Amino acid sequence: MAEGQLSGTERAAILLRSLGEQGAAKVLKHLEPKEIQKIGTTMATLRSVSREQVDAVLQDFAERIREETALGIGSDDYVRTMLQSALGEDKAGTLIDRILLGGNTNGIEQLKWMDARSIYQVIHLEHPQVIAIVLSFLESEQAAEVLSLFAAQVRLDIVLRIATLERVQPSALDELNGILEEQFSGTHSSLKASSVGGVKTAANILNLLDSAVENEVLEQIKEADAELGQNIEDLMFVFDNLLEVDDRGIRSLLREVSSETLIIALKGAAEELKQKIFKNMSKRAGEMLREDLESKGPVRLSEVEAAQKEIIAMARRLAKAGDISLGGGGDEYI
């Protein structure tokens, strides 16, 4: 396999293995739990890496580093001012809190390292408002996994609370961390009001649920509050929204998606989206994908939906990293 055919995760795994144990450990401590799990698994299973591939990965990394400077390193005030200037005060608010709140959410931060079932065991007996706040702080994928473990009626209550959350007052955040830190032996720190939740957070979480559960919760929300349900649905990014991603973004996404996942996902895609995918592949790769699609037998709808959600989740991760821009739902994703 040539270096250009390696996924981003495989390239990261090769780079970290090249750094040695201590060097890799220093890098990994700066990553999110999900990222560490994914890269660690790839590092453990990566086989038959040629010297040419290693050299190509290291050369690419060196070229990227040369393009970077230390000018982005600065104080909280610098980050706050920069984000507000770039996004406007309203849009920047939630992002600033997530970046700068850091050490003020010790209990919640520890939850990010746990699997969905363990998180559920920790929070399922808490008040739905507490659960909503916790899920709002988690990554959308992780929150969706936890949410799927609750009973249908409880899920509805939680999502409604997430969608209507705006700011969490210091006392509430302090109490929440107290609940969690009693179990994790964490330490308290001074807290400030934080922007969490909201319609977009609810949309992101629902978007990553199993399709049947997603549709059920969304319909229940519409029954309880038609306008809120419509607002959430308008912000949900679906597979066909990939049509709105530019060609450069599509190429970045294709480098991260396995061929088998792409084939299954495209079985249920509109012809226009298929053509967009083909256009952003090499002629040979595009022809091979067409042949694979034609020869692929019937696929269960549940498998197609699962593959599409996997690709959507990858697109969201790339968008969060700033590698691509998503245009779904008529709103901006950052």
Coordinates of C-alpha atoms in Angstrom, one line a residue:
M1 CA 0.0 0.0 0.0
A2 CA 1.4 3.4 -1.0
E3 CA 1.7 6.2 1.5
G4 CA -1.1 8.1 -0.3
Q5 CA -3.5 5.2 0.4
L6 CA -2.9 5.2 4.1
S7 CA -5.6 6.7 6.2
G8 CA -4.9 9.6 8.5
T9 CA -5.1 7.2 11.5
E10 CA -2.6 4.8 9.9
R11 CA -0.2 7.7 9.2
A12 CA -0.5 8.9 12.8
A13 CA 0.2 5.4 14.0
I14 CA 3.3 5.0 11.8
L15 CA 4.6 8.4 13.0
L16 CA 4.1 7.6 16.7
R17 CA 5.7 4.2 16.4
S18 CA 8.7 5.9 14.8
L19 CA 9.0 8.2 17.8
G20 CA 9.6 5.4 20.3
E21 CA 7.7 4.7 23.5
Q22 CA 8.6 7.9 25.4
G23 CA 8.1 10.2 22.4
A24 CA 4.7 8.6 21.5
A25 CA 3.6 8.8 25.1
K26 CA 4.3 12.6 25.2
V27 CA 2.2 13.1 22.1
L28 CA -0.7 10.8 23.2
K29 CA -1.3 12.6 26.5
H30 CA -2.5 15.7 24.5
L31 CA -5.1 13.7 22.6
E32 CA -8.8 13.0 23.4
P33 CA -9.7 9.5 24.7
K34 CA -11.4 8.5 21.5
E35 CA -8.4 9.5 19.5
I36 CA -6.0 7.6 21.7
Q37 CA -8.2 4.5 21.5
K38 CA -8.4 4.7 17.7
I39 CA -4.7 5.4 17.2
G40 CA -3.6 2.9 19.8
T41 CA -5.7 0.1 18.2
T42 CA -4.2 0.9 14.8
M43 CA -0.6 1.0 16.3
A44 CA -1.2 -2.5 17.8
T45 CA -2.6 -4.0 14.6
L46 CA -0.6 -2.3 11.9
R47 CA 1.4 -4.8 9.9
S48 CA 3.8 -4.9 6.9
V49 CA 4.8 -1.3 6.9
S50 CA 7.5 -0.7 4.3
R51 CA 10.5 1.6 4.8
E52 CA 9.2 3.7 1.9
Q53 CA 5.9 4.2 3.7
V54 CA 7.7 5.2 6.9
D55 CA 10.0 7.6 5.0
A56 CA 7.0 9.2 3.1
V57 CA 5.0 9.7 6.4
L58 CA 8.0 11.3 8.1
Q59 CA 8.7 13.5 5.1
D60 CA 5.0 14.6 5.0
F61 CA 5.1 15.4 8.7
A62 CA 8.3 17.4 8.4
E63 CA 6.8 19.5 5.6
R64 CA 3.7 20.2 7.7
I65 CA 5.8 21.2 10.7
R66 CA 7.8 23.6 8.6
E67 CA 4.6 25.4 7.7
E68 CA 3.7 25.9 11.4
T69 CA 4.9 28.7 13.7
A70 CA 4.8 29.4 17.5
L71 CA 2.6 32.5 16.9
G72 CA -0.6 30.6 17.9
I73 CA 0.7 30.1 21.4
G74 CA -0.8 32.6 23.8
S75 CA -2.9 33.4 26.8
D76 CA -6.6 32.7 27.4
D77 CA -7.3 36.4 26.5
Y78 CA -5.6 36.0 23.2
V79 CA -7.6 32.8 22.4
R80 CA -10.9 34.5 23.5
T81 CA -10.3 37.6 21.5
M82 CA -9.2 35.7 18.4
L83 CA -12.2 33.4 18.4
Q84 CA -14.6 36.3 19.0
S85 CA -13.1 38.3 16.1
A86 CA -13.3 35.3 13.8
L87 CA -16.7 33.9 14.8
G88 CA -18.6 36.7 16.5
E89 CA -19.4 36.8 20.2
D90 CA -22.4 34.6 20.0
K91 CA -20.9 31.8 18.0
A92 CA -17.6 31.9 19.8
G93 CA -19.2 31.6 23.3
T94 CA -19.7 27.9 23.5
L95 CA -16.4 27.1 21.8
I96 CA -14.5 29.4 24.1
D97 CA -16.0 27.8 27.2
R98 CA -15.2 24.3 25.9
I99 CA -11.6 25.3 25.2
L100 CA -10.9 27.5 28.3
L101 CA -13.1 25.8 30.9
G102 CA -10.8 22.8 30.9
G103 CA -9.8 22.2 34.5
N104 CA -13.1 23.4 35.8
T105 CA -14.9 20.3 34.8
N106 CA -12.7 17.7 36.4
G107 CA -15.4 15.1 37.0
I108 CA -16.9 15.4 33.5
E109 CA -13.5 15.2 32.0
Q110 CA -12.8 11.9 33.7
L111 CA -16.1 10.5 32.2
K112 CA -14.6 11.1 28.7
W113 CA -12.2 8.2 29.4
M114 CA -15.0 5.7 30.2
D115 CA -17.1 3.5 28.0
A116 CA -20.8 4.3 27.5
R117 CA -22.1 1.6 29.8
S118 CA -19.8 2.8 32.7
I119 CA -20.9 6.4 32.2
Y120 CA -24.6 5.2 32.2
Q121 CA -24.0 3.4 35.5
V122 CA -22.6 6.6 37.0
I123 CA -25.3 9.0 35.9
H124 CA -28.5 7.1 35.2
L125 CA -30.0 7.7 38.7
E126 CA -29.3 11.4 38.6
H127 CA -31.9 14.1 37.8
P128 CA -32.5 14.3 34.0
Q129 CA -31.2 17.9 34.1
V130 CA -27.9 16.7 35.5
I131 CA -27.7 14.0 32.8
A132 CA -28.4 16.5 30.1
I133 CA -25.6 18.7 31.3
V134 CA -23.2 15.8 31.4
L135 CA -24.1 14.6 27.9
S136 CA -23.7 18.2 26.6
F137 CA -20.1 18.2 27.8
L138 CA -19.2 14.9 26.2
E139 CA -18.3 14.4 22.6
S140 CA -21.4 13.9 20.4
E141 CA -20.5 10.2 19.6
Q142 CA -19.9 9.3 23.2
A143 CA -23.1 11.1 24.3
A144 CA -25.1 9.3 21.6
E145 CA -23.8 5.9 22.9
V146 CA -24.8 6.8 26.5
L147 CA -28.2 8.2 25.5
S148 CA -29.1 5.0 23.6
L149 CA -28.9 3.1 26.8
F150 CA -31.8 5.0 28.5
A151 CA -35.4 4.1 28.1
A152 CA -37.3 5.8 25.3
Q153 CA -39.3 8.2 27.6
V154 CA -36.1 9.2 29.5
R155 CA -34.3 9.8 26.3
L156 CA -37.0 12.2 25.2
D157 CA -36.8 14.1 28.5
I158 CA -33.0 14.3 28.3
V159 CA -32.8 15.5 24.6
L160 CA -35.5 18.2 25.3
R161 CA -33.4 19.4 28.2
I162 CA -30.2 19.4 26.1
A163 CA -31.9 21.4 23.3
T164 CA -33.2 24.0 25.7
L165 CA -29.9 24.4 27.7
E166 CA -28.2 27.7 27.4
R167 CA -25.9 28.4 30.3
V168 CA -25.0 26.5 33.4
Q169 CA -24.6 28.6 36.5
P170 CA -21.5 28.2 38.7
S171 CA -23.5 26.7 41.6
A172 CA -25.0 24.0 39.3
L173 CA -21.7 23.2 37.7
D174 CA -20.1 23.0 41.1
E175 CA -22.8 20.7 42.4
L176 CA -22.4 18.5 39.3
N177 CA -18.6 18.2 39.7
G178 CA -19.2 17.5 43.3
I179 CA -21.4 14.5 42.5
L180 CA -18.9 13.1 40.0
E181 CA -15.7 13.9 42.0
E182 CA -17.1 12.1 45.0
Q183 CA -16.8 8.9 42.9
F184 CA -13.5 9.8 41.2
S185 CA -11.7 11.6 44.1
G186 CA -11.2 14.7 41.9
T187 CA -10.4 18.2 43.1
H188 CA -12.6 21.2 43.1
S189 CA -11.7 24.5 41.4
S190 CA -13.3 27.9 41.0
L191 CA -16.1 27.7 38.4
K192 CA -17.7 30.2 36.1
A193 CA -21.0 30.1 34.1
S194 CA -20.6 27.9 31.0
S195 CA -22.4 27.7 27.7
V196 CA -23.4 24.1 27.1
G197 CA -26.2 22.2 25.3
G198 CA -28.6 23.9 22.9
V199 CA -30.3 22.9 19.7
K200 CA -27.1 22.2 17.8
T201 CA -25.8 19.9 20.6
A202 CA -29.0 18.0 20.6
A203 CA -28.9 17.7 16.8
N204 CA -25.3 16.4 16.9
I205 CA -26.1 13.7 19.4
L206 CA -29.3 12.6 17.7
N207 CA -27.4 12.4 14.4
L208 CA -25.1 9.7 15.8
L209 CA -27.8 7.5 17.3
D210 CA -29.0 4.3 15.6
S211 CA -31.4 5.4 12.9
A212 CA -34.5 3.8 14.4
V213 CA -33.8 5.4 17.8
E214 CA -33.0 8.7 16.2
N215 CA -36.3 8.8 14.3
E216 CA -38.3 7.8 17.4
V217 CA -36.7 10.5 19.6
L218 CA -37.1 13.1 16.9
E219 CA -40.8 12.3 16.4
Q220 CA -41.4 12.4 20.1
I221 CA -39.7 15.8 20.3
K222 CA -41.9 17.1 17.5
E223 CA -45.0 15.9 19.3
A224 CA -43.9 17.7 22.5
D225 CA -42.7 20.8 20.8
A226 CA -43.1 21.0 17.0
E227 CA -41.0 24.1 16.6
L228 CA -38.1 22.8 18.7
G229 CA -38.2 19.5 16.8
Q230 CA -38.1 21.2 13.5
N231 CA -35.2 23.4 14.6
I232 CA -33.2 20.3 15.7
E233 CA -34.0 18.5 12.4
D234 CA -32.9 21.5 10.4
L235 CA -29.4 21.3 12.0
M236 CA -28.9 17.5 11.6
F237 CA -26.2 16.6 9.1
V238 CA -27.3 13.6 7.0
F239 CA -25.3 11.5 4.4
D240 CA -26.7 13.4 1.4
N241 CA -25.4 16.6 2.9
L242 CA -22.0 15.5 1.8
L243 CA -23.0 17.0 -1.6
E244 CA -22.4 20.4 0.1
V245 CA -18.8 19.5 1.1
D246 CA -16.2 20.9 -1.3
D247 CA -14.0 18.6 -3.4
R248 CA -11.0 19.1 -1.2
G249 CA -13.1 18.1 1.8
I250 CA -14.4 15.0 0.0
R251 CA -10.9 13.9 -0.8
S252 CA -9.8 14.4 2.8
L253 CA -12.8 12.3 3.9
L254 CA -12.1 9.5 1.4
R255 CA -8.6 9.1 2.8
E256 CA -10.1 8.2 6.2
V257 CA -12.8 5.8 5.1
S258 CA -12.3 2.2 4.3
S259 CA -13.3 0.9 0.9
E260 CA -15.8 -1.6 2.3
T261 CA -17.5 1.0 4.4
L262 CA -17.7 3.4 1.4
I263 CA -19.2 0.7 -0.8
I264 CA -21.9 -0.2 1.7
A265 CA -22.7 3.5 2.4
L266 CA -23.0 4.3 -1.3
K267 CA -25.5 1.4 -1.9
G268 CA -28.1 3.8 -0.4
A269 CA -26.8 7.1 -1.8
A270 CA -28.3 9.3 -4.4
E271 CA -26.7 9.1 -7.9
E272 CA -25.5 12.7 -7.6
L273 CA -23.5 12.0 -4.5
K274 CA -22.0 8.9 -6.1
Q275 CA -20.8 11.0 -9.0
K276 CA -19.3 13.5 -6.6
I277 CA -17.4 10.7 -4.9
F278 CA -16.2 9.2 -8.2
K279 CA -15.0 12.6 -9.4
N280 CA -12.7 13.0 -6.3
M281 CA -11.0 9.7 -6.8
S282 CA -8.3 8.7 -9.3
K283 CA -9.6 7.2 -12.5
R284 CA -8.4 3.8 -11.6
A285 CA -9.8 4.0 -8.0
G286 CA -13.1 5.3 -9.3
E287 CA -13.5 2.4 -11.8
M288 CA -12.7 -0.1 -9.1
L289 CA -15.3 1.4 -6.8
R290 CA -17.9 1.3 -9.6
E291 CA -17.2 -2.3 -10.3
D292 CA -17.4 -3.1 -6.6
L293 CA -20.7 -1.4 -6.3
E294 CA -22.1 -3.2 -9.2
S295 CA -20.9 -6.6 -8.0
K296 CA -22.0 -6.0 -4.4
G297 CA -25.1 -8.0 -3.7
P298 CA -28.1 -6.8 -1.6
V299 CA -27.2 -5.1 1.6
R300 CA -29.4 -4.7 4.7
L301 CA -30.7 -1.2 5.2
S302 CA -29.4 -1.3 8.7
E303 CA -25.9 -2.0 7.4
V304 CA -26.2 0.9 4.9
E305 CA -27.3 3.3 7.6
A306 CA -24.6 2.2 10.0
A307 CA -21.9 2.7 7.3
Q308 CA -23.3 6.1 6.4
K309 CA -23.3 7.1 10.1
E310 CA -19.7 6.0 10.4
I311 CA -18.8 8.3 7.5
I312 CA -20.8 11.1 9.0
A313 CA -19.0 10.7 12.3
M314 CA -15.7 10.8 10.5
A315 CA -16.7 13.9 8.6
R316 CA -17.6 15.6 11.9
R317 CA -14.2 14.7 13.4
L318 CA -12.5 16.2 10.4
A319 CA -14.6 19.3 10.6
K320 CA -13.8 19.7 14.3
A321 CA -10.1 19.4 13.5
G322 CA -10.6 22.1 10.8
D323 CA -9.7 19.8 7.9
I324 CA -13.0 20.1 6.1
S325 CA -16.1 22.3 6.2
L326 CA -19.6 20.8 6.5
G327 CA -22.5 22.7 5.1
G328 CA -25.4 20.5 6.2
G329 CA -28.6 21.9 7.8
G330 CA -28.2 25.4 6.6
D331 CA -25.8 26.2 9.4
E332 CA -22.0 26.3 10.0
Y333 CA -20.2 23.5 11.7
I334 CA -17.0 24.2 13.5

